[in-house]
Amino acid sequence: NAGVTQTPKFQVLKTGQSMTLQCAQDMNHNSMYWYRQDPGMGLRLIYYSASEGTTDKGEVPNGYNVSRLNKREFSLRLESAAPSQTSVYFCASSESPGSPQPQHFGDGTRLSIL
Amino acid sequence: AQKITQTQPGMFVQEKEAVTLDCTYDTSDPSYGLFWYKQPSSGEMIFLIYQGSYDQQNATEGRYSLNFQKARKSANLVISASQLGDSAMYFCAMREPSFSGGYNKLIFGAGTRLAVHP
């Protein structure tokens, strides 16, 4: 049971480089989310997609873009990486807006920007 | 604005004893959901328990129960009969309504690190 799969698991970038974090879910969920987790803090929402074809900003969207490629996949792009974006990134999915079911999380991507 | 507060950065408990992790929340919306997640040292986020704002009974899932006091806006997690494997970070989260009318976003507290001692 794969659930939510994130790639890569680890990545080191130089300031100014770009990269895309990939996320795929096999639970037929409608909604998908990207969070970041910084030391000593809870997760903060970057972007979310309530359903295929829609995306919306979360709490900390600056410096990121997202693409909901299809129902299964939701990618997060850093166009010009900055040291402040060093963090652990989590992708999550849930059945739909309004569902009492929990969000299911991937294992995270540890991203370091030098 | 919605907010989640976990006032205990760290907690210790003896194996086989019960422990309560505190969570208070702030929202002006009458409809919301409260979640607890566990994050072990390996880093994954594991869903533990859910409480809806209109649920009449406190939620329970095995050794986990949620002490929901709506008037006090608190949703404390109670772990009974602690085990060594319960050592982890625990996050309280609230699902807030989105502007589109759905319930999309989770707001997380800063977490409580629980250490279970043998």
mmCIF file of C-alpha atoms in Angstrom:
data_model
loop_
_atom_site.group_PDB
_atom_site.id
_atom_site.type_symbol
_atom_site.label_atom_id
_atom_site.label_comp_id
_atom_site.label_asym_id
_atom_site.label_seq_id
_atom_site.Cartn_x
_atom_site.Cartn_y
_atom_site.Cartn_z
ATOM 1 C CA ASN A 1 0.000 0.000 0.000
ATOM 2 C CA ALA A 2 1.951 3.000 -1.280
ATOM 3 C CA GLY A 3 -0.400 5.793 -0.136
ATOM 4 C CA VAL A 4 1.395 9.096 -0.756
ATOM 5 C CA THR A 5 4.796 8.882 -2.443
ATOM 6 C CA GLN A 6 7.241 11.766 -2.506
ATOM 7 C CA THR A 7 10.428 12.059 -4.532
ATOM 8 C CA PRO A 8 13.203 12.736 -3.881
ATOM 9 C CA LYS A 9 13.677 11.939 -0.192
ATOM 10 C CA PHE A 10 16.754 14.147 0.130
ATOM 11 C CA GLN A 11 18.150 16.977 -1.970
ATOM 12 C CA VAL A 12 20.898 19.565 -1.641
ATOM 13 C CA LEU A 13 20.712 22.658 -3.835
ATOM 14 C CA LYS A 14 22.762 25.768 -4.319
ATOM 15 C CA THR A 15 21.160 29.181 -3.932
ATOM 16 C CA GLY A 16 19.450 30.162 -7.169
ATOM 17 C CA GLN A 17 18.974 26.648 -8.494
ATOM 18 C CA SER A 18 15.534 25.355 -9.324
ATOM 19 C CA MET A 19 13.918 22.024 -8.679
ATOM 20 C CA THR A 20 10.585 20.262 -8.574
ATOM 21 C CA LEU A 21 9.362 18.053 -5.760
ATOM 22 C CA GLN A 22 7.087 15.285 -6.944
ATOM 23 C CA CYS A 23 4.099 13.815 -5.131
ATOM 24 C CA ALA A 24 1.716 11.059 -6.162
ATOM 25 C CA GLN A 25 -1.143 9.377 -4.330
ATOM 26 C CA ASP A 26 -2.924 6.144 -5.164
ATOM 27 C CA MET A 27 -5.939 6.513 -2.871
ATOM 28 C CA ASN A 28 -8.160 8.264 -5.431
ATOM 29 C CA HIS A 29 -8.230 11.350 -3.219
ATOM 30 C CA ASN A 30 -9.518 14.607 -4.612
ATOM 31 C CA SER A 31 -7.524 17.049 -2.478
ATOM 32 C CA MET A 32 -3.756 17.380 -2.193
ATOM 33 C CA TYR A 33 -1.499 19.641 -0.139
ATOM 34 C CA TRP A 34 2.090 20.781 0.251
ATOM 35 C CA TYR A 35 3.459 21.682 3.704
ATOM 36 C CA ARG A 36 6.842 22.685 5.023
ATOM 37 C CA GLN A 37 8.156 21.854 8.484
ATOM 38 C CA ASP A 38 10.890 23.954 10.049
ATOM 39 C CA PRO A 39 12.732 23.016 13.257
ATOM 40 C CA GLY A 40 10.631 23.544 16.380
ATOM 41 C CA MET A 41 7.512 24.329 14.396
ATOM 42 C CA GLY A 42 4.474 22.538 13.181
ATOM 43 C CA LEU A 43 3.670 22.098 9.529
ATOM 44 C CA ARG A 44 2.690 25.167 7.527
ATOM 45 C CA LEU A 45 0.622 24.976 4.380
ATOM 46 C CA ILE A 46 2.308 26.197 1.206
ATOM 47 C CA TYR A 47 -0.280 25.404 -1.473
ATOM 48 C CA TYR A 48 -3.211 23.087 -1.825
ATOM 49 C CA SER A 49 -5.437 21.689 -4.538
ATOM 50 C CA ALA A 50 -9.018 21.053 -3.498
ATOM 51 C CA SER A 51 -9.690 19.080 -6.659
ATOM 52 C CA GLU A 52 -8.120 18.345 -10.017
ATOM 53 C CA GLY A 53 -7.722 21.555 -11.970
ATOM 54 C CA THR A 54 -7.675 23.921 -8.980
ATOM 55 C CA THR A 55 -4.869 25.244 -6.798
ATOM 56 C CA ASP A 56 -4.833 27.823 -4.023
ATOM 57 C CA LYS A 57 -2.267 29.537 -1.854
ATOM 58 C CA GLY A 58 -1.780 28.495 1.730
ATOM 59 C CA GLU A 59 -0.034 30.269 4.570
ATOM 60 C CA VAL A 60 3.491 30.509 3.081
ATOM 61 C CA PRO A 61 3.289 30.447 -0.756
ATOM 62 C CA ASN A 62 6.037 32.938 -1.632
ATOM 63 C CA GLY A 63 8.866 31.432 -3.651
ATOM 64 C CA TYR A 64 6.886 28.372 -4.721
ATOM 65 C CA ASN A 65 4.671 27.266 -7.565
ATOM 66 C CA VAL A 66 2.532 24.158 -7.880
ATOM 67 C CA SER A 67 0.990 22.059 -10.607
ATOM 68 C CA ARG A 68 -1.869 19.609 -10.226
ATOM 69 C CA LEU A 69 -0.864 17.422 -13.146
ATOM 70 C CA ASN A 70 -3.801 15.029 -12.804
ATOM 71 C CA LYS A 71 -5.843 13.568 -9.978
ATOM 72 C CA ARG A 72 -2.887 11.531 -8.694
ATOM 73 C CA GLU A 73 -0.005 13.996 -8.953
ATOM 74 C CA PHE A 74 0.749 17.355 -7.360
ATOM 75 C CA SER A 75 4.187 18.907 -7.806
ATOM 76 C CA LEU A 76 5.913 21.749 -5.967
ATOM 77 C CA ARG A 77 8.493 23.886 -7.778
ATOM 78 C CA LEU A 78 11.161 26.154 -6.376
ATOM 79 C CA GLU A 79 12.152 28.484 -9.218
ATOM 80 C CA SER A 80 15.140 30.118 -7.505
ATOM 81 C CA ALA A 81 16.015 28.376 -4.277
ATOM 82 C CA ALA A 82 16.965 30.447 -1.224
ATOM 83 C CA PRO A 83 18.541 29.305 2.074
ATOM 84 C CA SER A 84 15.285 30.236 3.843
ATOM 85 C CA GLN A 85 13.611 27.413 1.938
ATOM 86 C CA THR A 86 15.741 24.806 3.697
ATOM 87 C CA SER A 87 13.100 22.638 5.306
ATOM 88 C CA VAL A 88 11.341 19.297 5.300
ATOM 89 C CA TYR A 89 8.529 19.253 2.760
ATOM 90 C CA PHE A 90 5.474 17.064 3.152
ATOM 91 C CA CYS A 91 2.829 16.239 0.602
ATOM 92 C CA ALA A 92 -0.581 15.088 1.813
ATOM 93 C CA SER A 93 -3.913 14.055 0.356
ATOM 94 C CA SER A 94 -7.493 13.715 1.555
ATOM 95 C CA GLU A 95 -10.755 12.479 0.118
ATOM 96 C CA SER A 96 -12.374 15.842 -0.495
ATOM 97 C CA PRO A 97 -13.103 19.194 1.085
ATOM 98 C CA GLY A 98 -15.536 18.699 3.925
ATOM 99 C CA SER A 99 -14.578 15.102 4.477
ATOM 100 C CA PRO A 100 -13.962 14.162 8.123
ATOM 101 C CA GLN A 101 -11.294 11.772 6.937
ATOM 102 C CA PRO A 102 -7.733 12.741 7.824
ATOM 103 C CA GLN A 103 -5.046 13.918 5.494
ATOM 104 C CA HIS A 104 -2.569 11.189 4.638
ATOM 105 C CA PHE A 105 1.054 12.263 4.472
ATOM 106 C CA GLY A 106 4.055 11.183 2.478
ATOM 107 C CA ASP A 107 7.358 10.502 4.189
ATOM 108 C CA GLY A 108 8.739 13.952 3.431
ATOM 109 C CA THR A 109 11.580 15.472 1.401
ATOM 110 C CA ARG A 110 14.537 16.919 3.296
ATOM 111 C CA LEU A 111 15.761 19.890 1.265
ATOM 112 C CA SER A 112 18.944 21.813 2.076
ATOM 113 C CA ILE A 113 19.881 24.983 0.210
ATOM 114 C CA LEU A 114 23.431 26.191 0.525
ATOM 115 C CA ALA B 1 -7.591 34.036 12.723
ATOM 116 C CA GLN B 2 -7.561 30.370 13.565
ATOM 117 C CA LYS B 3 -4.789 29.221 15.855
ATOM 118 C CA ILE B 4 -3.577 26.078 17.612
ATOM 119 C CA THR B 5 -1.542 26.253 20.827
ATOM 120 C CA GLN B 6 0.422 23.411 22.376
ATOM 121 C CA THR B 7 1.974 24.770 25.560
ATOM 122 C CA GLN B 8 4.117 21.735 26.464
ATOM 123 C CA PRO B 9 7.338 21.634 24.429
ATOM 124 C CA GLY B 10 8.329 18.363 26.127
ATOM 125 C CA MET B 11 6.732 15.753 28.353
ATOM 126 C CA PHE B 12 8.054 12.697 30.197
ATOM 127 C CA VAL B 13 6.051 9.677 31.278
ATOM 128 C CA GLN B 14 6.851 6.312 32.785
ATOM 129 C CA GLU B 15 6.051 3.262 30.753
ATOM 130 C CA LYS B 16 2.531 1.928 31.400
ATOM 131 C CA GLU B 17 1.298 5.219 32.832
ATOM 132 C CA ALA B 18 -1.196 7.574 31.193
ATOM 133 C CA VAL B 19 -0.217 10.980 29.822
ATOM 134 C CA THR B 20 -2.207 13.996 28.651
ATOM 135 C CA LEU B 21 -0.932 16.285 25.912
ATOM 136 C CA ASP B 22 -2.570 19.700 25.864
ATOM 137 C CA CYS B 23 -4.041 21.496 22.882
ATOM 138 C CA THR B 24 -6.102 24.667 22.780
ATOM 139 C CA TYR B 25 -7.533 26.227 19.672
ATOM 140 C CA ASP B 26 -9.086 29.457 18.572
ATOM 141 C CA THR B 27 -11.697 29.801 15.882
ATOM 142 C CA SER B 28 -14.835 31.815 15.324
ATOM 143 C CA ASP B 29 -16.376 29.222 13.039
ATOM 144 C CA PRO B 30 -18.832 26.768 14.628
ATOM 145 C CA SER B 31 -17.833 23.963 12.273
ATOM 146 C CA TYR B 32 -14.304 22.599 12.481
ATOM 147 C CA GLY B 33 -12.348 19.396 12.944
ATOM 148 C CA LEU B 34 -9.505 18.586 15.304
ATOM 149 C CA PHE B 35 -6.792 16.025 14.594
ATOM 150 C CA TRP B 36 -3.814 14.569 16.398
ATOM 151 C CA TYR B 37 -0.787 13.306 14.504
ATOM 152 C CA LYS B 38 2.291 11.456 15.731
ATOM 153 C CA GLN B 39 5.712 12.062 14.209
ATOM 154 C CA PRO B 40 8.343 9.510 15.283
ATOM 155 C CA SER B 41 12.042 10.186 14.847
ATOM 156 C CA SER B 42 11.867 8.603 11.388
ATOM 157 C CA GLY B 43 9.866 11.660 10.313
ATOM 158 C CA GLU B 44 6.580 10.398 8.916
ATOM 159 C CA MET B 45 3.245 11.872 10.020
ATOM 160 C CA ILE B 46 0.853 9.285 11.458
ATOM 161 C CA PHE B 47 -2.824 10.102 11.997
ATOM 162 C CA LEU B 48 -4.046 9.156 15.472
ATOM 163 C CA ILE B 49 -7.517 10.518 16.180
ATOM 164 C CA TYR B 50 -10.178 12.958 14.950
ATOM 165 C CA GLN B 51 -12.893 15.001 16.696
ATOM 166 C CA GLY B 52 -15.559 16.969 14.863
ATOM 167 C CA SER B 53 -16.939 20.112 16.477
ATOM 168 C CA TYR B 54 -20.460 18.709 16.421
ATOM 169 C CA ASP B 55 -19.545 15.257 17.722
ATOM 170 C CA GLN B 56 -21.378 14.550 20.965
ATOM 171 C CA GLN B 57 -18.954 11.948 22.246
ATOM 172 C CA ASN B 58 -15.237 12.250 22.863
ATOM 173 C CA ALA B 59 -13.297 10.361 20.206
ATOM 174 C CA THR B 60 -11.412 7.198 21.129
ATOM 175 C CA GLU B 61 -9.040 5.016 19.090
ATOM 176 C CA GLY B 62 -7.485 2.167 21.031
ATOM 177 C CA ARG B 63 -5.136 3.656 23.648
ATOM 178 C CA TYR B 64 -5.799 7.180 22.370
ATOM 179 C CA SER B 65 -8.683 9.331 23.507
ATOM 180 C CA LEU B 66 -9.472 12.962 22.958
ATOM 181 C CA ASN B 67 -10.711 15.037 25.896
ATOM 182 C CA PHE B 68 -12.807 17.564 23.988
ATOM 183 C CA GLN B 69 -14.003 20.565 25.994
ATOM 184 C CA LYS B 70 -15.727 22.782 23.479
ATOM 185 C CA ALA B 71 -16.500 25.683 25.814
ATOM 186 C CA ARG B 72 -12.840 25.866 26.836
ATOM 187 C CA LYS B 73 -11.699 25.316 23.235
ATOM 188 C CA SER B 74 -9.426 22.503 24.282
ATOM 189 C CA ALA B 75 -8.783 19.120 22.663
ATOM 190 C CA ASN B 76 -6.281 17.262 24.818
ATOM 191 C CA LEU B 77 -4.880 13.904 23.745
ATOM 192 C CA VAL B 78 -4.807 11.187 26.393
ATOM 193 C CA ILE B 79 -2.529 8.196 25.846
ATOM 194 C CA SER B 80 -3.240 5.352 28.230
ATOM 195 C CA ALA B 81 -0.723 2.670 29.205
ATOM 196 C CA SER B 82 2.240 4.403 27.550
ATOM 197 C CA GLN B 83 4.690 2.274 25.593
ATOM 198 C CA LEU B 84 8.301 2.949 24.647
ATOM 199 C CA GLY B 85 7.183 3.217 21.026
ATOM 200 C CA ASP B 86 5.000 6.198 21.934
ATOM 201 C CA SER B 87 8.123 8.369 22.206
ATOM 202 C CA ALA B 88 7.654 10.907 19.407
ATOM 203 C CA MET B 89 6.494 14.413 18.525
ATOM 204 C CA TYR B 90 2.749 14.902 18.743
ATOM 205 C CA PHE B 91 0.940 17.565 16.759
ATOM 206 C CA CYS B 92 -2.537 18.920 17.264
ATOM 207 C CA ALA B 93 -4.162 20.322 14.128
ATOM 208 C CA MET B 94 -7.420 22.030 13.243
ATOM 209 C CA ARG B 95 -9.175 21.928 9.916
ATOM 210 C CA GLU B 96 -10.604 25.264 9.049
ATOM 211 C CA PRO B 97 -13.274 26.059 6.500
ATOM 212 C CA SER B 98 -12.026 27.416 3.220
ATOM 213 C CA PHE B 99 -13.461 30.443 1.510
ATOM 214 C CA SER B 100 -14.939 28.181 -1.119
ATOM 215 C CA GLY B 101 -17.103 26.514 1.492
ATOM 216 C CA GLY B 102 -15.118 23.331 1.798
ATOM 217 C CA TYR B 103 -12.766 22.223 4.514
ATOM 218 C CA ASN B 104 -9.330 22.168 3.013
ATOM 219 C CA LYS B 105 -6.595 23.367 5.260
ATOM 220 C CA LEU B 106 -4.968 22.086 8.417
ATOM 221 C CA ILE B 107 -3.416 24.474 10.923
ATOM 222 C CA PHE B 108 -0.821 22.806 13.137
ATOM 223 C CA GLY B 109 0.428 23.541 16.615
ATOM 224 C CA ALA B 110 4.157 23.601 17.341
ATOM 225 C CA GLY B 111 4.050 20.102 18.794
ATOM 226 C CA THR B 112 4.914 18.327 22.042
ATOM 227 C CA ARG B 113 7.839 15.947 22.290
ATOM 228 C CA LEU B 114 6.917 12.944 24.431
ATOM 229 C CA ALA B 115 9.561 10.717 25.981
ATOM 230 C CA VAL B 116 8.465 7.423 27.524
ATOM 231 C CA HIS B 117 10.867 6.089 30.138
ATOM 232 C CA PRO B 118 11.144 2.398 31.047
#
